[in-house]
Amino acid sequence: MKKRFRLPVLLFLATAISQAQAARTDLTLGMQLEPPNLDPTGGAAAAIDEVVYANIFEGLTRFDANGRVIPALASSWTIENEGARYVFTLHSGVTFHDGSEFTAEDVKFSIERAMAEDSTNAQKQLFANIDSVEVVDPHTVAINLTQADGNLLFNLAWGDAVILDPATAADAATSPVGTGPFVFDKWVQGDRVEISRFEDYWGEPVRLDKATFKFISEPTAAYSAILAGDLDAFPNYPAPENLAQLDADPRYSVVLGSTEGETILAMNNATAPFDDVRIREAVAHAINREEIIDGAMYGYGTPIGTHFAPHHPAYVDLTEQSAYDPEKSRALLKEAGVEDGLTVSLKLPPPAYARRGGEIIAAQLRDVGITAEIENLEWAQWLEQVFKGKDFNLTIVSHTEPMDVGIYANPEYYFQYDNADLQALMTELAGETDPDKRLDMLQQAQHIIADDYVNGYLFQLARTGVANSKLKGLWPNSPTQANDLTAVYWED
Amino acid sequence: MLHYLLRRLGSLLATLLVASLIVFLVIEVVPGDPASYMLGMNAQPDTVAALRSELGLDKSGPARYLEWITGLVQGDFGQSYTYRTPVADMVADRLWISLPLALYALFLSTALAFPAGIWAASHRGGPADTTVMVLTQLGIAVPNFWFALLLVMLFAVNLGWFSAGGFAGWEGGLLAGLKSLTLPAISLALPQAAILTRVMRSSLLDVLGEDFMRTARAKGLSERQALLRHALRNAMIPVLTIMGLQFSFLIAGAIIIENVFFLPGLGRLIFQSIAQRDLIVVESVVMLLVFAVVMVTFLIDLAYAWVDPRLRQKRR
């Protein structure tokens, strides 16, 4: 009697064990904001790239996990005409998800579409220097520039420069068709986007079969969704207050990484009182960065002294130049003739770094005699009043675009810094292709803006991610806003 | 009865027209341009202008109002600025969650409130009454989002009986769908049940003191028979009024609960659309809600006439 059911039991156990050992191939990832649409060439929202970048869409070049520019759809390139003409050799055998072939014509179409007069590309400036796109043969494309440009390969790596198929580009907002390793399956608006493996992918096949991006805006809800196992990872985890608790739990790993987000206390350089460099310097010395990072960000963040990412090779640590020194701050205010006190506006957009950081900064400024009147704004209002209308004295915002020190060369930009030396330097930088000279120029630029105390430089936004401890291959850093799933897998 | 109906219908239409004007004007006044919001900080002015004309935002206010209202009358809700899909489809998808959730919560709150209210009223002043009163006080005082978090911690995180949120979808079967709506429905239902219980109790107590109740008891009916046959029906008018208000609130007012449970319902759609300045969605959804509230009130008016024949006769 006993013998009879031993075999079935063993078989059952054997299958159970093998099933347990086969690694999972699905993934549910949490994101705080839902993308408004899925066309990375038609909107600025970071959430679009966080779903589609490197997963669904690819460009000629792309960013890797550390922010380096590497080849993507272009296998190689040569630079001709003293840096004013780039000739790209394209991978052959690449197809879009709908089966149509990827050729040089698609490249020409995509770039011309982004540059067109009626284009709604949010980063149109990336293409400003392109004169023409020339199809040499089906697998070779040349880009002619109006002048030599060392930034082209970097610019083409952005999500806003991905390649679309002319036949499907118009519908990319709701049903994106790209060349990437994942195919778009389904979007349940307000809830989730589902993608699955593209079997005919030209490159290294991905290990996941299926991935779901789930949108959870409430930090507390994100926390319970992680604990309840509804989510496998939350790469931009919104509730730093319980990271320590999650870190102590062996089921989860907490990943700390860097972002491209320079968080600054921006000052309106064109109007009183911050048109006076002494008052700007006084603000810089009134700020205690550690206190802000601890108080507003639960200790996550790296102090910065200029508008540049600390993990970048060209970064210069200038935090000492604007070190916390309330005495010096008061002296500077006295020198500027405002020792009797100063009242300014401090307009805060919704993110926690701004709202919580703003309270702390207001207290620090009060300590040296500056009264900052806090006004909380929604993003749409912030864009209208502060960014477009330039109607503000102070504001706090994180500039998340990579390598964006160039904004200081635009006197029309919202903080309205106008310095001819810096503008000349940036023009020179754009035409320079020698890496050492570029590095040197970028460092000069950092010194110029730090010496002018253009803005209060607070900290580099940290990326705090939470993931199941068996999940490997997610990007720890965010060199661009993306959740690249191409290298993600489950450990056995 | 027909006259009564026509009058009610007339005021219904007038309300809708006035509401559409107010909704449009208020949303026009709110600062913030949808196109700049979508294109972000690096966008160039000509790009923003191109998007504005693509979205039809470069037309004048009155022209857009007329376009919107003629569309609405024909059942065309317009196209979302941010999602680029028809608003009607989005609303329909969301209604498949919001409407069942509201009905589920209303069912739970009624199922709790009716017996509790009747029980408390029939044991006035006794320990049963006191218990119900204390519990309902608590139910009104406890914020439902906090209560929702407690439910999630207990049933999703510790016991693992439910997921922490999200919606499984009806395609997985009725039970799977109802299961994902259970915790949110309970969180929504409890404060509503507490209010409804109190209204039920006090309304019954008012009726119990009436002369006809004494007559009913004098006829030889037991307390219980008198209460169920005579008092209950007469006590229903305030209860129905509150239920109507609560149902309208449940459809639109679940914003916070929908956020706690990350449910893609109507409330969350409005919330997102306001932040993104997806004006056409906000306008159309708010109008739809106005329509729903007005319709519920209309139906409740009809229900009054049904429970109280005097209301019918007066207008004959």
mmCIF file of C-alpha atoms in Angstrom, chain A residues 180-416:
data_model
loop_
_atom_site.group_PDB
_atom_site.id
_atom_site.type_symbol
_atom_site.label_atom_id
_atom_site.label_comp_id
_atom_site.label_asym_id
_atom_site.label_seq_id
_atom_site.Cartn_x
_atom_site.Cartn_y
_atom_site.Cartn_z
ATOM 1 C CA GLY A 180 13.576 47.927 -28.754
ATOM 2 C CA PRO A 181 13.692 44.550 -27.014
ATOM 3 C CA PHE A 182 10.184 44.940 -25.570
ATOM 4 C CA VAL A 183 6.852 45.283 -27.362
ATOM 5 C CA PHE A 184 4.088 47.463 -26.023
ATOM 6 C CA ASP A 185 1.087 45.290 -25.047
ATOM 7 C CA LYS A 186 -1.459 47.267 -23.146
ATOM 8 C CA TRP A 187 -2.079 50.466 -21.228
ATOM 9 C CA VAL A 188 -4.812 50.531 -18.625
ATOM 10 C CA GLN A 189 -4.937 54.260 -18.079
ATOM 11 C CA GLY A 190 -4.560 55.338 -14.494
ATOM 12 C CA ASP A 191 -3.269 51.917 -13.546
ATOM 13 C CA ARG A 192 -0.504 50.220 -15.560
ATOM 14 C CA VAL A 193 1.427 49.702 -18.790
ATOM 15 C CA GLU A 194 2.341 46.169 -19.857
ATOM 16 C CA ILE A 195 5.206 45.244 -22.174
ATOM 17 C CA SER A 196 6.582 41.866 -23.257
ATOM 18 C CA ARG A 197 9.683 40.475 -24.951
ATOM 19 C CA PHE A 198 10.118 41.186 -28.688
ATOM 20 C CA GLU A 199 11.179 37.835 -30.145
ATOM 21 C CA ASP A 200 12.782 39.318 -33.274
ATOM 22 C CA TYR A 201 14.992 41.777 -31.419
ATOM 23 C CA TRP A 202 18.231 42.502 -33.298
ATOM 24 C CA GLY A 203 20.502 42.700 -30.241
ATOM 25 C CA GLU A 204 21.094 40.678 -27.098
ATOM 26 C CA PRO A 205 17.732 39.101 -26.125
ATOM 27 C CA VAL A 206 16.300 40.162 -22.781
ATOM 28 C CA ARG A 207 15.690 37.693 -19.966
ATOM 29 C CA LEU A 208 12.301 38.947 -18.827
ATOM 30 C CA ASP A 209 9.182 37.718 -20.635
ATOM 31 C CA LYS A 210 6.882 40.376 -19.391
ATOM 32 C CA ALA A 211 7.054 43.588 -17.414
ATOM 33 C CA THR A 212 4.350 45.752 -15.885
ATOM 34 C CA PHE A 213 4.752 49.382 -14.864
ATOM 35 C CA LYS A 214 2.276 50.163 -12.131
ATOM 36 C CA PHE A 215 1.454 53.767 -11.215
ATOM 37 C CA ILE A 216 1.141 54.537 -7.516
ATOM 38 C CA SER A 217 1.327 58.189 -6.579
ATOM 39 C CA GLU A 218 0.735 58.000 -2.816
ATOM 40 C CA PRO A 219 3.991 57.336 -0.893
ATOM 41 C CA THR A 220 2.140 55.364 1.793
ATOM 42 C CA ALA A 221 0.403 53.258 -0.829
ATOM 43 C CA ALA A 222 3.791 52.590 -2.453
ATOM 44 C CA TYR A 223 5.096 51.385 0.902
ATOM 45 C CA SER A 224 2.212 48.973 1.473
ATOM 46 C CA ALA A 225 2.348 47.728 -2.128
ATOM 47 C CA ILE A 226 6.020 46.810 -1.628
ATOM 48 C CA LEU A 227 5.311 45.122 1.712
ATOM 49 C CA ALA A 228 2.312 43.211 0.385
ATOM 50 C CA GLY A 229 4.389 41.933 -2.538
ATOM 51 C CA ASP A 230 2.244 43.648 -5.190
ATOM 52 C CA LEU A 231 5.416 45.243 -6.547
ATOM 53 C CA ASP A 232 8.846 43.734 -7.189
ATOM 54 C CA ALA A 233 10.638 47.053 -7.349
ATOM 55 C CA PHE A 234 10.157 50.780 -6.978
ATOM 56 C CA PRO A 235 13.240 52.333 -8.598
ATOM 57 C CA ASN A 236 12.359 55.891 -7.558
ATOM 58 C CA TYR A 237 10.902 55.111 -4.186
ATOM 59 C CA PRO A 238 8.890 58.091 -2.920
ATOM 60 C CA ALA A 239 8.854 57.471 0.851
ATOM 61 C CA PRO A 240 12.432 57.949 2.130
ATOM 62 C CA GLU A 241 11.135 57.824 5.723
ATOM 63 C CA ASN A 242 10.780 54.043 5.652
ATOM 64 C CA LEU A 243 13.894 53.162 3.647
ATOM 65 C CA ALA A 244 15.794 52.214 6.803
ATOM 66 C CA GLN A 245 13.071 49.770 7.768
ATOM 67 C CA LEU A 246 13.013 48.206 4.290
ATOM 68 C CA ASP A 247 16.792 47.995 4.266
ATOM 69 C CA ALA A 248 16.760 45.980 7.476
ATOM 70 C CA ASP A 249 14.360 43.474 5.906
ATOM 71 C CA PRO A 250 16.210 40.665 4.063
ATOM 72 C CA ARG A 251 13.414 40.385 1.489
ATOM 73 C CA TYR A 252 14.233 43.782 0.039
ATOM 74 C CA SER A 253 17.315 45.618 -1.018
ATOM 75 C CA VAL A 254 17.585 49.369 -0.943
ATOM 76 C CA VAL A 255 19.697 50.811 -3.728
ATOM 77 C CA LEU A 256 21.160 54.270 -3.397
ATOM 78 C CA GLY A 257 22.235 55.932 -6.587
ATOM 79 C CA SER A 258 22.814 59.283 -8.153
ATOM 80 C CA THR A 259 20.636 61.298 -10.486
ATOM 81 C CA GLU A 260 21.228 64.210 -12.820
ATOM 82 C CA GLY A 261 19.100 66.394 -10.562
ATOM 83 C CA GLU A 262 20.932 69.473 -9.307
ATOM 84 C CA THR A 263 18.607 70.842 -6.669
ATOM 85 C CA ILE A 264 19.027 74.580 -6.415
ATOM 86 C CA LEU A 265 17.595 77.577 -4.630
ATOM 87 C CA ALA A 266 17.142 79.627 -7.783
ATOM 88 C CA MET A 267 17.339 83.415 -7.503
ATOM 89 C CA ASN A 268 15.941 85.951 -9.910
ATOM 90 C CA ASN A 269 19.197 87.592 -11.040
ATOM 91 C CA ALA A 270 17.463 90.299 -13.068
ATOM 92 C CA THR A 271 15.393 92.004 -10.387
ATOM 93 C CA ALA A 272 16.046 93.478 -6.957
ATOM 94 C CA PRO A 273 17.213 92.349 -4.488
ATOM 95 C CA PHE A 274 19.000 89.430 -6.142
ATOM 96 C CA ASP A 275 20.487 91.483 -8.969
ATOM 97 C CA ASP A 276 23.128 92.358 -6.347
ATOM 98 C CA VAL A 277 25.816 89.687 -6.182
ATOM 99 C CA ARG A 278 26.498 90.511 -2.491
ATOM 100 C CA ILE A 279 22.950 89.602 -1.548
ATOM 101 C CA ARG A 280 23.152 86.401 -3.586
ATOM 102 C CA GLU A 281 26.386 85.523 -1.805
ATOM 103 C CA ALA A 282 24.736 86.297 1.530
ATOM 104 C CA VAL A 283 21.977 83.812 0.712
ATOM 105 C CA ALA A 284 24.567 81.199 -0.269
ATOM 106 C CA HIS A 285 26.321 81.521 3.094
ATOM 107 C CA ALA A 286 23.045 81.466 5.005
ATOM 108 C CA ILE A 287 22.275 77.995 3.717
ATOM 109 C CA ASN A 288 23.230 74.977 5.785
ATOM 110 C CA ARG A 289 23.176 72.144 3.243
ATOM 111 C CA GLU A 290 23.559 69.288 5.736
ATOM 112 C CA GLU A 291 20.560 70.502 7.681
ATOM 113 C CA ILE A 292 18.466 70.580 4.491
ATOM 114 C CA ILE A 293 19.593 67.136 3.340
ATOM 115 C CA ASP A 294 18.924 65.624 6.777
ATOM 116 C CA GLY A 295 15.701 67.471 7.418
ATOM 117 C CA ALA A 296 14.060 67.368 4.011
ATOM 118 C CA MET A 297 15.586 64.292 2.397
ATOM 119 C CA TYR A 298 16.161 61.984 5.401
ATOM 120 C CA GLY A 299 19.904 62.235 4.756
ATOM 121 C CA TYR A 300 19.828 61.185 1.099
ATOM 122 C CA GLY A 301 21.629 63.626 -1.179
ATOM 123 C CA THR A 302 25.136 64.918 -1.953
ATOM 124 C CA PRO A 303 25.964 68.592 -1.282
ATOM 125 C CA ILE A 304 26.933 70.569 -4.388
ATOM 126 C CA GLY A 305 28.617 73.951 -4.753
ATOM 127 C CA THR A 306 27.838 74.533 -8.403
ATOM 128 C CA HIS A 307 25.428 73.416 -11.095
ATOM 129 C CA PHE A 308 27.081 70.103 -11.945
ATOM 130 C CA ALA A 309 26.623 66.420 -11.094
ATOM 131 C CA PRO A 310 29.247 65.205 -8.557
ATOM 132 C CA HIS A 311 29.643 61.835 -10.293
ATOM 133 C CA HIS A 312 30.663 63.479 -13.555
ATOM 134 C CA PRO A 313 34.437 63.428 -14.311
ATOM 135 C CA ALA A 314 34.452 67.211 -14.878
ATOM 136 C CA TYR A 315 32.882 68.024 -11.491
ATOM 137 C CA VAL A 316 34.720 70.495 -9.257
ATOM 138 C CA ASP A 317 33.813 70.481 -5.571
ATOM 139 C CA LEU A 318 33.112 74.145 -4.784
ATOM 140 C CA THR A 319 30.989 73.625 -1.678
ATOM 141 C CA GLU A 320 33.613 75.312 0.540
ATOM 142 C CA GLN A 321 33.308 78.538 -1.432
ATOM 143 C CA SER A 322 29.685 78.847 -0.342
ATOM 144 C CA ALA A 323 30.060 77.156 3.048
ATOM 145 C CA TYR A 324 27.539 77.804 5.818
ATOM 146 C CA ASP A 325 28.647 81.038 7.512
ATOM 147 C CA PRO A 326 25.783 83.144 8.912
ATOM 148 C CA GLU A 327 28.238 85.777 10.238
ATOM 149 C CA LYS A 328 29.621 86.394 6.780
ATOM 150 C CA SER A 329 26.103 86.395 5.421
ATOM 151 C CA ARG A 330 25.011 89.141 7.816
ATOM 152 C CA ALA A 331 28.139 91.157 7.023
ATOM 153 C CA LEU A 332 27.413 90.925 3.292
ATOM 154 C CA LEU A 333 23.825 92.038 3.800
ATOM 155 C CA LYS A 334 25.083 94.992 5.802
ATOM 156 C CA GLU A 335 27.546 95.868 3.067
ATOM 157 C CA ALA A 336 24.700 95.747 0.544
ATOM 158 C CA GLY A 337 22.726 98.120 2.758
ATOM 159 C CA VAL A 338 19.897 95.801 3.711
ATOM 160 C CA GLU A 339 20.836 95.024 7.307
ATOM 161 C CA ASP A 340 17.368 96.136 8.424
ATOM 162 C CA GLY A 341 15.903 93.063 6.885
ATOM 163 C CA LEU A 342 14.621 91.999 3.543
ATOM 164 C CA THR A 343 11.361 90.385 2.504
ATOM 165 C CA VAL A 344 11.335 88.141 -0.551
ATOM 166 C CA SER A 345 9.030 85.568 -2.133
ATOM 167 C CA LEU A 346 9.883 81.869 -2.096
ATOM 168 C CA LYS A 347 7.703 79.967 -4.565
ATOM 169 C CA LEU A 348 7.667 76.216 -4.124
ATOM 170 C CA PRO A 349 6.603 73.545 -6.648
ATOM 171 C CA PRO A 350 5.009 70.308 -5.296
ATOM 172 C CA PRO A 351 7.941 67.845 -4.835
ATOM 173 C CA ALA A 352 8.955 67.040 -1.264
ATOM 174 C CA TYR A 353 12.473 68.407 -1.766
ATOM 175 C CA ALA A 354 10.973 71.823 -2.494
ATOM 176 C CA ARG A 355 8.158 71.880 0.060
ATOM 177 C CA ARG A 356 10.132 70.405 2.960
ATOM 178 C CA GLY A 357 13.407 72.034 1.897
ATOM 179 C CA GLY A 358 11.639 75.391 1.540
ATOM 180 C CA GLU A 359 10.545 75.398 5.176
ATOM 181 C CA ILE A 360 14.080 74.771 6.347
ATOM 182 C CA ILE A 361 15.610 77.353 4.019
ATOM 183 C CA ALA A 362 13.069 79.948 5.130
ATOM 184 C CA ALA A 363 14.156 79.348 8.731
ATOM 185 C CA GLN A 364 17.833 79.607 7.823
ATOM 186 C CA LEU A 365 17.270 82.842 5.908
ATOM 187 C CA ARG A 366 15.275 84.304 8.791
ATOM 188 C CA ASP A 367 18.323 83.704 10.957
ATOM 189 C CA VAL A 368 20.359 86.200 8.900
ATOM 190 C CA GLY A 369 17.516 88.686 8.515
ATOM 191 C CA ILE A 370 15.837 87.669 5.282
ATOM 192 C CA THR A 371 12.125 86.947 5.488
ATOM 193 C CA ALA A 372 11.111 84.468 2.817
ATOM 194 C CA GLU A 373 7.367 84.387 2.233
ATOM 195 C CA ILE A 374 6.513 80.865 1.160
ATOM 196 C CA GLU A 375 3.969 80.307 -1.570
ATOM 197 C CA ASN A 376 3.116 76.739 -2.581
ATOM 198 C CA LEU A 377 2.353 76.259 -6.260
ATOM 199 C CA GLU A 378 1.195 73.412 -8.452
ATOM 200 C CA TRP A 379 3.517 72.525 -11.348
ATOM 201 C CA ALA A 380 1.286 74.178 -13.923
ATOM 202 C CA GLN A 381 1.216 77.373 -11.868
ATOM 203 C CA TRP A 382 4.951 77.191 -11.253
ATOM 204 C CA LEU A 383 5.648 76.917 -14.976
ATOM 205 C CA GLU A 384 3.356 79.848 -15.686
ATOM 206 C CA GLN A 385 4.448 82.208 -12.892
ATOM 207 C CA VAL A 386 8.054 81.344 -12.164
ATOM 208 C CA PHE A 387 9.411 79.673 -15.261
ATOM 209 C CA LYS A 388 7.609 81.625 -17.946
ATOM 210 C CA GLY A 389 6.534 84.768 -16.096
ATOM 211 C CA LYS A 390 9.797 85.132 -14.084
ATOM 212 C CA ASP A 391 7.615 86.512 -11.314
ATOM 213 C CA PHE A 392 9.576 85.352 -8.266
ATOM 214 C CA ASN A 393 12.523 86.146 -6.005
ATOM 215 C CA LEU A 394 13.422 82.648 -4.876
ATOM 216 C CA THR A 395 12.303 79.168 -5.842
ATOM 217 C CA ILE A 396 13.547 75.628 -5.301
ATOM 218 C CA VAL A 397 13.730 73.197 -8.171
ATOM 219 C CA SER A 398 15.736 70.186 -9.238
ATOM 220 C CA HIS A 399 17.192 70.427 -12.741
ATOM 221 C CA THR A 400 17.061 66.825 -13.859
ATOM 222 C CA GLU A 401 18.355 67.091 -17.429
ATOM 223 C CA PRO A 402 21.860 65.654 -17.828
ATOM 224 C CA MET A 403 24.714 68.120 -18.486
ATOM 225 C CA ASP A 404 22.554 71.197 -18.381
ATOM 226 C CA VAL A 405 25.089 73.848 -17.338
ATOM 227 C CA GLY A 406 24.363 75.396 -20.747
ATOM 228 C CA ILE A 407 21.154 76.937 -19.338
ATOM 229 C CA TYR A 408 23.388 79.575 -17.698
ATOM 230 C CA ALA A 409 24.316 80.893 -21.141
ATOM 231 C CA ASN A 410 20.700 81.791 -21.871
ATOM 232 C CA PRO A 411 19.853 85.201 -20.336
ATOM 233 C CA GLU A 412 16.165 84.506 -21.016
ATOM 234 C CA TYR A 413 16.188 81.421 -18.781
ATOM 235 C CA TYR A 414 14.013 81.885 -15.720
ATOM 236 C CA PHE A 415 16.766 82.886 -13.266
ATOM 237 C CA GLN A 416 17.955 85.419 -15.900
#
